């Protein structure tokens, strides 16, 4: 063993230095690294395209892009994809760094954050993009006033899925999915929980997801967001929403407080439905195939409860993601060409399938319909039926709307643990939401 | 006094070698100075990432005064720091003292205990942690076998922060290794002499171990405090970036991140970064001032 005085010693001066250096280094902001784009090395024009999703979606997207590159040998498309949450942050950082992608998947609730700040190309000015085969309501998803900043990469809506294997096992009958109301859902859920002896909870829908509350508000005759970008939902509606949840929890129809992790993730395999902890839930309809695979293949797809009970319909035709083009793209003409191909080429649509929902181009939607897997055909028919009905339109969310996600999450937790009454929750939400959306 | 002169000269000769070794750090510094200065400028602007920043004077700092969410994030961060730093240092010192008694297979124990501090901040471990502490996770299953109904560790706002503190304490390995090295430096003769004088173990700990180890404790304290104020990954992963449940794991840095990248308010986020820098600098300064009274340098 070393004698103590020969070894390295810490004295005050060195300590100061060390602590100072590590402290300084750690508080400095980290540098972000941009990623590539621009001209290719073989004289080709290189377009950068980014989106969120999983490996399966990547494979399908690559197939469609191969077709495009074969038809356009002068253009090379480089792609990047990741999970939706980091995608959102990275996209903002790329714009801030002055290195935006040419073509990007745009969240519906973020479109105006970008468009209103002049960072997206106005697609209505580009004759190369043909949106004539889209319905008015599909086109409206990407429109701000007379200008167009996004084209739906596909169409979807939300639906209620019920695991029929479980309900059969416990002898509970599934209500009629076109006409059921929220009270039917409550009765159904309570029955399942009771019949299973508490092993399976009847249902769980996310009260903290804006899209769910939005449908509920519309059923009550309110626009959650008004067309001119204000908050249209009333305190009474949000209170009723939390009352509905509180009653369901009290009756045992949904799991007790703390059971559901808000941040469990959206993947079907990790869902509480796949774990057989609950018997029904709300999903985006383009996820039906994945959920049915993860849950054993006996899922029923129902509409959202209450569609025929309120003053008007609540469901609408939405999009999982819009395609947008950066105003700063160096190759706008080529990017528009690529976008037009993705929207209007039947072969491209066949290759990509319905991973991003039903093609917005109705002719193509019909053309690819028969070639789909049964589950995808089912969700496509579900959506097509809705498209033929008179539904309220969806408008792009106003600037500031992306803040509502966390506000609604926090208030839902407070209500879940009884730290806020439904009335307090309704009041708190409206107060905070108004502040978030205020111009 | 006569000894001082040659000492200084010797140190000077060694200095240049140190600076050469520091060169890569100085190289890296350039890449830090630029964003550092930029963020200072942005702190006084209204900057939404997408359009050029506009000068706003002190508006961001004024807004902080009335920002209830910011106050919540400060509360979370302070509670976390004040509980987890002393706790993890105490555990680290305790384990180091046990290992210092000459346990067989010391190298293995040391590595095993050190491992979590390498992994603790990583996404995989936090995911695993979430799984262990889930509503029907392994921890609650174990508690159930002894008849205890465990709480919702990660989804109940009353428990979520404690779960993160537990995760932090579990990563006591890094300070432990430093403590262990420090303990090894204390000459055995002090203890022998104390034993001959009939000092109890506790007395030996208080009068020999603590004072001689105090520079090491101080070093670990400064490190842990700074790191604790910068906690981000754990809550980002556990709450998927939301700081939930109900803001109970909304660390300062997570809120800063939300402001900058999710809410398009990079000006405000920059001013938050500078407030954090001032808070950390303040605490570190207090630490160094207080150190005069309790840290013992044996030279």
PDB file of N, CA and C in Angstrom, chain A residues 378-434:
ATOM      1  N   UNK A 378     -61.526  -3.522 -43.472  1.00  0.00           N
ATOM      2  CA  UNK A 378     -62.578  -3.178 -42.511  1.00  0.00           C
ATOM      3  C   UNK A 378     -62.452  -1.711 -42.078  1.00  0.00           C
ATOM      4  N   UNK A 379     -61.219  -1.289 -41.715  1.00  0.00           N
ATOM      5  CA  UNK A 379     -61.062   0.103 -41.266  1.00  0.00           C
ATOM      6  C   UNK A 379     -61.291   1.067 -42.425  1.00  0.00           C
ATOM      7  N   UNK A 380     -60.924   0.635 -43.644  1.00  0.00           N
ATOM      8  CA  UNK A 380     -61.139   1.487 -44.817  1.00  0.00           C
ATOM      9  C   UNK A 380     -62.636   1.666 -45.080  1.00  0.00           C
ATOM     10  N   UNK A 381     -63.381   0.558 -44.986  1.00  0.00           N
ATOM     11  CA  UNK A 381     -64.833   0.654 -45.196  1.00  0.00           C
ATOM     12  C   UNK A 381     -65.496   1.510 -44.120  1.00  0.00           C
ATOM     13  N   UNK A 382     -65.018   1.343 -42.887  1.00  0.00           N
ATOM     14  CA  UNK A 382     -65.519   2.132 -41.751  1.00  0.00           C
ATOM     15  C   UNK A 382     -65.378   3.618 -42.066  1.00  0.00           C
ATOM     16  N   UNK A 383     -64.199   3.983 -42.597  1.00  0.00           N
ATOM     17  CA  UNK A 383     -63.939   5.389 -42.897  1.00  0.00           C
ATOM     18  C   UNK A 383     -64.725   5.860 -44.117  1.00  0.00           C
ATOM     19  N   UNK A 384     -64.776   4.998 -45.152  1.00  0.00           N
ATOM     20  CA  UNK A 384     -65.504   5.389 -46.363  1.00  0.00           C
ATOM     21  C   UNK A 384     -66.974   5.666 -46.060  1.00  0.00           C
ATOM     22  N   UNK A 385     -67.538   4.847 -45.170  1.00  0.00           N
ATOM     23  CA  UNK A 385     -68.929   5.049 -44.790  1.00  0.00           C
ATOM     24  C   UNK A 385     -69.099   6.431 -44.147  1.00  0.00           C
ATOM     25  N   UNK A 386     -68.167   6.756 -43.269  1.00  0.00           N
ATOM     26  CA  UNK A 386     -68.229   8.067 -42.610  1.00  0.00           C
ATOM     27  C   UNK A 386     -68.095   9.194 -43.630  1.00  0.00           C
ATOM     28  N   UNK A 387     -67.223   8.984 -44.624  1.00  0.00           N
ATOM     29  CA  UNK A 387     -66.983  10.040 -45.610  1.00  0.00           C
ATOM     30  C   UNK A 387     -68.246  10.377 -46.405  1.00  0.00           C
ATOM     31  N   UNK A 388     -69.143   9.387 -46.494  1.00  0.00           N
ATOM     32  CA  UNK A 388     -70.375   9.626 -47.247  1.00  0.00           C
ATOM     33  C   UNK A 388     -71.458  10.282 -46.393  1.00  0.00           C
ATOM     34  N   UNK A 389     -71.181  10.439 -45.093  1.00  0.00           N
ATOM     35  CA  UNK A 389     -72.181  11.041 -44.219  1.00  0.00           C
ATOM     36  C   UNK A 389     -71.860  12.523 -44.016  1.00  0.00           C
ATOM     37  N   UNK A 390     -72.857  13.230 -43.491  1.00  0.00           N
ATOM     38  CA  UNK A 390     -72.627  14.657 -43.265  1.00  0.00           C
ATOM     39  C   UNK A 390     -72.020  14.835 -41.870  1.00  0.00           C
ATOM     40  N   UNK A 391     -70.736  15.186 -41.846  1.00  0.00           N
ATOM     41  CA  UNK A 391     -70.020  15.307 -40.584  1.00  0.00           C
ATOM     42  C   UNK A 391     -69.483  16.723 -40.429  1.00  0.00           C
ATOM     43  N   UNK A 392     -69.262  17.150 -39.192  1.00  0.00           N
ATOM     44  CA  UNK A 392     -68.598  18.448 -39.012  1.00  0.00           C
ATOM     45  C   UNK A 392     -67.172  18.371 -39.547  1.00  0.00           C
ATOM     46  N   UNK A 393     -66.678  19.466 -40.106  1.00  0.00           N
ATOM     47  CA  UNK A 393     -65.331  19.464 -40.663  1.00  0.00           C
ATOM     48  C   UNK A 393     -64.293  19.641 -39.564  1.00  0.00           C
ATOM     49  N   UNK A 394     -63.084  19.160 -39.842  1.00  0.00           N
ATOM     50  CA  UNK A 394     -61.961  19.415 -38.943  1.00  0.00           C
ATOM     51  C   UNK A 394     -61.133  20.547 -39.515  1.00  0.00           C
ATOM     52  N   UNK A 395     -60.742  21.492 -38.669  1.00  0.00           N
ATOM     53  CA  UNK A 395     -59.835  22.549 -39.128  1.00  0.00           C
ATOM     54  C   UNK A 395     -58.507  22.378 -38.422  1.00  0.00           C
ATOM     55  N   UNK A 396     -57.445  22.882 -39.047  1.00  0.00           N
ATOM     56  CA  UNK A 396     -56.152  22.856 -38.361  1.00  0.00           C
ATOM     57  C   UNK A 396     -56.264  23.561 -37.009  1.00  0.00           C
ATOM     58  N   UNK A 397     -55.636  22.981 -35.979  1.00  0.00           N
ATOM     59  CA  UNK A 397     -55.678  23.562 -34.634  1.00  0.00           C
ATOM     60  C   UNK A 397     -54.993  24.923 -34.648  1.00  0.00           C
ATOM     61  N   UNK A 398     -55.471  25.853 -33.812  1.00  0.00           N
ATOM     62  CA  UNK A 398     -54.828  27.178 -33.756  1.00  0.00           C
ATOM     63  C   UNK A 398     -53.427  27.106 -33.140  1.00  0.00           C
ATOM     64  N   UNK A 399     -52.651  28.156 -33.361  1.00  0.00           N
ATOM     65  CA  UNK A 399     -51.331  28.253 -32.751  1.00  0.00           C
ATOM     66  C   UNK A 399     -51.482  28.175 -31.231  1.00  0.00           C
ATOM     67  N   UNK A 400     -50.626  27.402 -30.602  1.00  0.00           N
ATOM     68  CA  UNK A 400     -50.688  27.254 -29.141  1.00  0.00           C
ATOM     69  C   UNK A 400     -51.423  25.997 -28.721  1.00  0.00           C
ATOM     70  N   UNK A 401     -52.133  25.352 -29.681  1.00  0.00           N
ATOM     71  CA  UNK A 401     -52.947  24.186 -29.333  1.00  0.00           C
ATOM     72  C   UNK A 401     -52.087  23.018 -28.867  1.00  0.00           C
ATOM     73  N   UNK A 402     -50.821  22.969 -29.332  1.00  0.00           N
ATOM     74  CA  UNK A 402     -50.002  21.828 -28.909  1.00  0.00           C
ATOM     75  C   UNK A 402     -49.709  21.877 -27.413  1.00  0.00           C
ATOM     76  N   UNK A 403     -49.905  23.056 -26.790  1.00  0.00           N
ATOM     77  CA  UNK A 403     -49.716  23.141 -25.337  1.00  0.00           C
ATOM     78  C   UNK A 403     -50.837  22.411 -24.589  1.00  0.00           C
ATOM     79  N   UNK A 404     -51.984  22.242 -25.254  1.00  0.00           N
ATOM     80  CA  UNK A 404     -53.133  21.652 -24.568  1.00  0.00           C
ATOM     81  C   UNK A 404     -52.870  20.215 -24.156  1.00  0.00           C
ATOM     82  N   UNK A 405     -51.983  19.535 -24.882  1.00  0.00           N
ATOM     83  CA  UNK A 405     -51.693  18.138 -24.574  1.00  0.00           C
ATOM     84  C   UNK A 405     -51.290  17.979 -23.110  1.00  0.00           C
ATOM     85  N   UNK A 406     -50.298  18.764 -22.686  1.00  0.00           N
ATOM     86  CA  UNK A 406     -49.825  18.630 -21.308  1.00  0.00           C
ATOM     87  C   UNK A 406     -50.820  19.185 -20.296  1.00  0.00           C
ATOM     88  N   UNK A 407     -51.532  20.235 -20.679  1.00  0.00           N
ATOM     89  CA  UNK A 407     -52.518  20.806 -19.766  1.00  0.00           C
ATOM     90  C   UNK A 407     -53.603  19.773 -19.458  1.00  0.00           C
ATOM     91  N   UNK A 408     -54.092  19.127 -20.527  1.00  0.00           N
ATOM     92  CA  UNK A 408     -55.166  18.148 -20.348  1.00  0.00           C
ATOM     93  C   UNK A 408     -54.659  16.922 -19.570  1.00  0.00           C
ATOM     94  N   UNK A 409     -53.414  16.550 -19.799  1.00  0.00           N
ATOM     95  CA  UNK A 409     -52.828  15.415 -19.071  1.00  0.00           C
ATOM     96  C   UNK A 409     -52.792  15.698 -17.571  1.00  0.00           C
ATOM     97  N   UNK A 410     -52.296  16.886 -17.230  1.00  0.00           N
ATOM     98  CA  UNK A 410     -52.161  17.237 -15.814  1.00  0.00           C
ATOM     99  C   UNK A 410     -53.520  17.270 -15.137  1.00  0.00           C
ATOM    100  N   UNK A 411     -54.480  17.921 -15.773  1.00  0.00           N
ATOM    101  CA  UNK A 411     -55.801  18.045 -15.159  1.00  0.00           C
ATOM    102  C   UNK A 411     -56.481  16.681 -15.046  1.00  0.00           C
ATOM    103  N   UNK A 412     -56.263  15.822 -16.048  1.00  0.00           N
ATOM    104  CA  UNK A 412     -56.864  14.486 -15.999  1.00  0.00           C
ATOM    105  C   UNK A 412     -56.319  13.690 -14.813  1.00  0.00           C
ATOM    106  N   UNK A 413     -55.027  13.848 -14.534  1.00  0.00           N
ATOM    107  CA  UNK A 413     -54.453  13.142 -13.387  1.00  0.00           C
ATOM    108  C   UNK A 413     -55.028  13.679 -12.081  1.00  0.00           C
ATOM    109  N   UNK A 414     -55.127  15.005 -11.982  1.00  0.00           N
ATOM    110  CA  UNK A 414     -55.697  15.613 -10.772  1.00  0.00           C
ATOM    111  C   UNK A 414     -57.111  15.088 -10.535  1.00  0.00           C
ATOM    112  N   UNK A 415     -57.888  14.992 -11.626  1.00  0.00           N
ATOM    113  CA  UNK A 415     -59.256  14.504 -11.507  1.00  0.00           C
ATOM    114  C   UNK A 415     -59.264  13.012 -11.171  1.00  0.00           C
ATOM    115  N   UNK A 416     -58.333  12.273 -11.786  1.00  0.00           N
ATOM    116  CA  UNK A 416     -58.278  10.827 -11.588  1.00  0.00           C
ATOM    117  C   UNK A 416     -58.055  10.479 -10.115  1.00  0.00           C
ATOM    118  N   UNK A 417     -57.181  11.227  -9.453  1.00  0.00           N
ATOM    119  CA  UNK A 417     -56.884  10.933  -8.051  1.00  0.00           C
ATOM    120  C   UNK A 417     -57.780  11.716  -7.090  1.00  0.00           C
ATOM    121  N   UNK A 418     -58.819  12.331  -7.651  1.00  0.00           N
ATOM    122  CA  UNK A 418     -59.775  13.031  -6.799  1.00  0.00           C
ATOM    123  C   UNK A 418     -59.215  14.308  -6.180  1.00  0.00           C
ATOM    124  N   UNK A 419     -58.116  14.798  -6.711  1.00  0.00           N
ATOM    125  CA  UNK A 419     -57.552  16.039  -6.170  1.00  0.00           C
ATOM    126  C   UNK A 419     -58.251  17.252  -6.764  1.00  0.00           C
ATOM    127  N   UNK A 420     -59.055  16.997  -7.797  1.00  0.00           N
ATOM    128  CA  UNK A 420     -59.895  18.049  -8.383  1.00  0.00           C
ATOM    129  C   UNK A 420     -61.258  17.433  -8.667  1.00  0.00           C
ATOM    130  N   UNK A 421     -62.325  18.171  -8.385  1.00  0.00           N
ATOM    131  CA  UNK A 421     -63.658  17.686  -8.740  1.00  0.00           C
ATOM    132  C   UNK A 421     -63.849  17.932 -10.235  1.00  0.00           C
ATOM    133  N   UNK A 422     -64.816  17.248 -10.867  1.00  0.00           N
ATOM    134  CA  UNK A 422     -65.071  17.518 -12.285  1.00  0.00           C
ATOM    135  C   UNK A 422     -65.299  19.014 -12.557  1.00  0.00           C
ATOM    136  N   UNK A 423     -65.998  19.688 -11.664  1.00  0.00           N
ATOM    137  CA  UNK A 423     -66.247  21.117 -11.865  1.00  0.00           C
ATOM    138  C   UNK A 423     -64.940  21.910 -11.857  1.00  0.00           C
ATOM    139  N   UNK A 424     -64.088  21.602 -10.872  1.00  0.00           N
ATOM    140  CA  UNK A 424     -62.804  22.300 -10.797  1.00  0.00           C
ATOM    141  C   UNK A 424     -61.957  22.004 -12.031  1.00  0.00           C
ATOM    142  N   UNK A 425     -62.012  20.733 -12.471  1.00  0.00           N
ATOM    143  CA  UNK A 425     -61.225  20.346 -13.642  1.00  0.00           C
ATOM    144  C   UNK A 425     -61.686  21.117 -14.876  1.00  0.00           C
ATOM    145  N   UNK A 426     -63.023  21.222 -15.031  1.00  0.00           N
ATOM    146  CA  UNK A 426     -63.564  21.947 -16.180  1.00  0.00           C
ATOM    147  C   UNK A 426     -63.134  23.404 -16.159  1.00  0.00           C
ATOM    148  N   UNK A 427     -63.234  24.000 -14.986  1.00  0.00           N
ATOM    149  CA  UNK A 427     -62.874  25.406 -14.833  1.00  0.00           C
ATOM    150  C   UNK A 427     -61.391  25.624 -15.119  1.00  0.00           C
ATOM    151  N   UNK A 428     -60.562  24.766 -14.540  1.00  0.00           N
ATOM    152  CA  UNK A 428     -59.114  24.885 -14.693  1.00  0.00           C
ATOM    153  C   UNK A 428     -58.702  24.733 -16.160  1.00  0.00           C
ATOM    154  N   UNK A 429     -59.320  23.752 -16.837  1.00  0.00           N
ATOM    155  CA  UNK A 429     -58.945  23.523 -18.232  1.00  0.00           C
ATOM    156  C   UNK A 429     -59.257  24.738 -19.091  1.00  0.00           C
ATOM    157  N   UNK A 430     -60.470  25.248 -18.939  1.00  0.00           N
ATOM    158  CA  UNK A 430     -60.858  26.382 -19.779  1.00  0.00           C
ATOM    159  C   UNK A 430     -59.942  27.575 -19.522  1.00  0.00           C
ATOM    160  N   UNK A 431     -59.647  27.833 -18.241  1.00  0.00           N
ATOM    161  CA  UNK A 431     -58.773  28.958 -17.912  1.00  0.00           C
ATOM    162  C   UNK A 431     -57.404  28.804 -18.582  1.00  0.00           C
ATOM    163  N   UNK A 432     -56.809  27.613 -18.419  1.00  0.00           N
ATOM    164  CA  UNK A 432     -55.453  27.424 -18.949  1.00  0.00           C
ATOM    165  C   UNK A 432     -55.445  27.361 -20.475  1.00  0.00           C
ATOM    166  N   UNK A 433     -56.490  26.716 -21.040  1.00  0.00           N
ATOM    167  CA  UNK A 433     -56.524  26.573 -22.495  1.00  0.00           C
ATOM    168  C   UNK A 433     -56.673  27.941 -23.165  1.00  0.00           C
ATOM    169  N   UNK A 434     -57.500  28.800 -22.567  1.00  0.00           N
ATOM    170  CA  UNK A 434     -57.670  30.142 -23.147  1.00  0.00           C
ATOM    171  C   UNK A 434     -56.347  30.879 -23.167  1.00  0.00           C
TER     172      UNK A 434
END
